[in-house]
mmCIF file of C-alpha atoms in Angstrom:
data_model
loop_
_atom_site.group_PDB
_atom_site.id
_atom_site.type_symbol
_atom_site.label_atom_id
_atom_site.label_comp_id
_atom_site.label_asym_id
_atom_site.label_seq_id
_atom_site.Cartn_x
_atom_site.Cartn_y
_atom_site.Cartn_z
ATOM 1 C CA UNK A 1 -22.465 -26.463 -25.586
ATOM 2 C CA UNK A 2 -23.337 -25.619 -22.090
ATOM 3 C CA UNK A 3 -20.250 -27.092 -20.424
ATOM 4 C CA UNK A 4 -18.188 -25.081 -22.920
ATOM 5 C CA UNK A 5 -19.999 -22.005 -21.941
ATOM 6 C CA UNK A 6 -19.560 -22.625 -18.252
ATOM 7 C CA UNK A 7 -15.787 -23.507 -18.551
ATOM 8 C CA UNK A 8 -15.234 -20.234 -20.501
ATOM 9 C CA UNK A 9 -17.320 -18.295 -18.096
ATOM 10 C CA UNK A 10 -15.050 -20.266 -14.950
ATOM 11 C CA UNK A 11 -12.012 -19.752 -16.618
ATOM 12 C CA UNK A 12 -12.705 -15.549 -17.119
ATOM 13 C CA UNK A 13 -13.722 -15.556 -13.297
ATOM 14 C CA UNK A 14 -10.504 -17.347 -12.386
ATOM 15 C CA UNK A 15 -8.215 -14.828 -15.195
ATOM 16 C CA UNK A 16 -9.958 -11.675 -13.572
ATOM 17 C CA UNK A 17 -9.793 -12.823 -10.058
ATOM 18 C CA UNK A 18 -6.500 -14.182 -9.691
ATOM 19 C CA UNK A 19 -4.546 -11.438 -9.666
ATOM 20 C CA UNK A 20 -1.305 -11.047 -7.341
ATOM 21 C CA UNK A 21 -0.792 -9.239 -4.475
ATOM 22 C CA UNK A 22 1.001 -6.357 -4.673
ATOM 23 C CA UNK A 23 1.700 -3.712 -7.245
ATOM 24 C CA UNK A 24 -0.866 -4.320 -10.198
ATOM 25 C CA UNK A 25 -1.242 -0.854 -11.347
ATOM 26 C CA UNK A 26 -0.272 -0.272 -14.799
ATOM 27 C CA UNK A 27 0.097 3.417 -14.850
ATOM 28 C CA UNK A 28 4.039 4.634 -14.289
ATOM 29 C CA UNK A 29 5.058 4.743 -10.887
ATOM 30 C CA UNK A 30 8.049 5.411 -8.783
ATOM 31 C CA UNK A 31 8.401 2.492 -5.578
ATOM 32 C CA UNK A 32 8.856 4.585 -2.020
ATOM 33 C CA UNK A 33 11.232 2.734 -0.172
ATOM 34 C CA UNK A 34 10.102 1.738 3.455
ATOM 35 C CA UNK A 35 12.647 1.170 6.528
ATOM 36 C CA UNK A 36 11.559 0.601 9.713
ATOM 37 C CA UNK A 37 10.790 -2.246 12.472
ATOM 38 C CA UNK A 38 6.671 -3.265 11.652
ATOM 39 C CA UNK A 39 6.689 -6.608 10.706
ATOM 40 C CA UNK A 40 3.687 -9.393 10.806
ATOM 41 C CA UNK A 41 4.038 -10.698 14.679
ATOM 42 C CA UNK A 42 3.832 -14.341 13.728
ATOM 43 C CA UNK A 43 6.384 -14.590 11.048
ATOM 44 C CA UNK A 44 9.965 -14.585 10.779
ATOM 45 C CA UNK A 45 10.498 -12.865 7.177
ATOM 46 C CA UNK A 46 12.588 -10.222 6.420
ATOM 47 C CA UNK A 47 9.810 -8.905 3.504
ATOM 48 C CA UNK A 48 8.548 -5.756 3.991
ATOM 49 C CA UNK A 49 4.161 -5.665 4.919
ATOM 50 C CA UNK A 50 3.396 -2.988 3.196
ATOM 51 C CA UNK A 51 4.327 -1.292 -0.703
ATOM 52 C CA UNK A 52 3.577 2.428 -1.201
ATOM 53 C CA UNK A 53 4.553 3.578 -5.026
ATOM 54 C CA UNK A 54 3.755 7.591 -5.825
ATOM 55 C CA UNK A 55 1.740 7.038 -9.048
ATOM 56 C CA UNK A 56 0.682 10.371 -10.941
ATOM 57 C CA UNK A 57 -2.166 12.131 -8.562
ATOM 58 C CA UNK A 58 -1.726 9.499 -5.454
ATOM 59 C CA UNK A 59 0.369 6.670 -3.651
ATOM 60 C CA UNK A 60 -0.818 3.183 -4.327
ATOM 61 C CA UNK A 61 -0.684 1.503 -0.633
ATOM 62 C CA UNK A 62 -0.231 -2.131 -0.701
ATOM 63 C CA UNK A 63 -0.814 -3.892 2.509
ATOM 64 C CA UNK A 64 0.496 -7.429 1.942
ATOM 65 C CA UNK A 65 -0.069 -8.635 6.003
ATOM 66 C CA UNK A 66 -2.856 -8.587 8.458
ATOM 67 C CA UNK A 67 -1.180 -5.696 10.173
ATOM 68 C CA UNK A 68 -4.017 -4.753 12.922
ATOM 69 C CA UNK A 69 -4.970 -0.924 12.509
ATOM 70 C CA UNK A 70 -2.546 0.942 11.105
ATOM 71 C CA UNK A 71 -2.389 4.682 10.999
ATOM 72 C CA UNK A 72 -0.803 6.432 7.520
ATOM 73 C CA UNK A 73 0.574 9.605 7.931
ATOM 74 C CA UNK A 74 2.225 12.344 5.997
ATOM 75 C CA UNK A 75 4.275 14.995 6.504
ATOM 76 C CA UNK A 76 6.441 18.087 5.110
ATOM 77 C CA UNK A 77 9.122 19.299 5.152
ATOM 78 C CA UNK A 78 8.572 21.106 8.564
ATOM 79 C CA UNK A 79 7.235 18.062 10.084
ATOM 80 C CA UNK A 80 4.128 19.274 9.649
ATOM 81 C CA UNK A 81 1.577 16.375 9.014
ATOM 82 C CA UNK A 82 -0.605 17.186 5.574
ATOM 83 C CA UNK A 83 -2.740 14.037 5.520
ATOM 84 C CA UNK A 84 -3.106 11.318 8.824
ATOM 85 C CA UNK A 85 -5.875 8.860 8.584
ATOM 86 C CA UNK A 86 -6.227 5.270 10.387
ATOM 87 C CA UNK A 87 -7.092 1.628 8.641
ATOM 88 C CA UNK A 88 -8.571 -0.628 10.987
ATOM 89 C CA UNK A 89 -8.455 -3.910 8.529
ATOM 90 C CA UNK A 90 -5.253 -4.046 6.913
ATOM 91 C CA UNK A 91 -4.480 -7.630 5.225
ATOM 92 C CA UNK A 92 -5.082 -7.630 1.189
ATOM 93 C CA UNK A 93 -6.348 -3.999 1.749
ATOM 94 C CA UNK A 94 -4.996 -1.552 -1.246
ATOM 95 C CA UNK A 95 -5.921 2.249 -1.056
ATOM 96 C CA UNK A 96 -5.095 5.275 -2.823
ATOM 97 C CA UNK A 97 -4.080 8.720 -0.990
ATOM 98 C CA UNK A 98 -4.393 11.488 -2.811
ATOM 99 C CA UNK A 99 -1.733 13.974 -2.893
ATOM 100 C CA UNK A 100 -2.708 16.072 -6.198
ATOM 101 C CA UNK A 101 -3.168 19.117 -3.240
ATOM 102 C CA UNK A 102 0.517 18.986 -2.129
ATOM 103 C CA UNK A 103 2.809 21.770 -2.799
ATOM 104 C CA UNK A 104 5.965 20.348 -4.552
ATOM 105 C CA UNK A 105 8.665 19.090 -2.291
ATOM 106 C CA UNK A 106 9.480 16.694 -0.254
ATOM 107 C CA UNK A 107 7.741 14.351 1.863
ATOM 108 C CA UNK A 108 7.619 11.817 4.653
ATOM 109 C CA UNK A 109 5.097 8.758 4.713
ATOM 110 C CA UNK A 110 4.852 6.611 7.345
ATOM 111 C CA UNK A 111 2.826 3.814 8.544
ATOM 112 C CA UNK A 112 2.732 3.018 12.788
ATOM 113 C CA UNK A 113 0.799 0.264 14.643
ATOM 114 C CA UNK A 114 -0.958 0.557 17.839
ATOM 115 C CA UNK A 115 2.818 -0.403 19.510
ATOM 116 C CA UNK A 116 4.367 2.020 17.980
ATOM 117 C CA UNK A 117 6.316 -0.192 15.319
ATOM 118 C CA UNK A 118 6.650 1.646 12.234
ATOM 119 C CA UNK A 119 7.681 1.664 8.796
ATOM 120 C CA UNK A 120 8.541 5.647 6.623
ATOM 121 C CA UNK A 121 10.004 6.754 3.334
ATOM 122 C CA UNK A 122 9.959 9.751 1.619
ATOM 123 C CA UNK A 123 8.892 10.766 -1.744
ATOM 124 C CA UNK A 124 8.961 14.374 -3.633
ATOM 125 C CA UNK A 125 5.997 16.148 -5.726
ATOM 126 C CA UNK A 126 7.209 17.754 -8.402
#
């Protein structure tokens, strides 16, 4: 009875933990697609590092490589940046920015490394 309670308790840990990287989020969401020149420096794939979706009050960020510190900024419409903060520790990291505050229009996020490689898309609040 007690190795049937342990393999049920294992096999929860494993269903609960093993989840993929990448989108997960369940609540309806629109992908921002990301152009741009930041790749991983020691790989030759063509995927995209990072996945930003605008979900209701926020965008989901999805870093899927150890990028080094990466700063997230966004702007307006006149260029003028509304939110700018920096992530240090980027590989498996997901984060939330809120954007609830923003006027509706349109918008430019982007995501730059310390070398100035970047990736930007833009997205619109309604």
């Amino acid at each position: 009875m007690k190795k049937i309670g342990l393999l049920l308790l294992l096999t929860g840990c494993f269903w609960t933990t093993a989840m993929p990287l990448g989108n997960t989020s369940p609540f309806d969401e629109d992908e921002i697609d990301l152009s741009g020149n930041l790749t991983p420096e020691k790989t030759r794939s063509l995927t995209v590092p990072i996945e930003a979706y605008l979900a209701g009050s926020g965008i989901e960020v999805y870093f899927l490589a150890d990028l080094g510190t990466i700063t997230v900024s966004i702007h307006d419409e006149t260029e003028t940046a509304v939110y700018q903060q920096s992530y240090p520790k980027t590989g498996g990291l997901q984060t939330v920015i809120p954007v609830s505050g923003l006027a509706s229009g349109t918008y430019t996020i982007e995501f730059m490394d310390s070398q100035g490689r970047y990736l930007s898309g833009s997205f619109e609040i309604e």
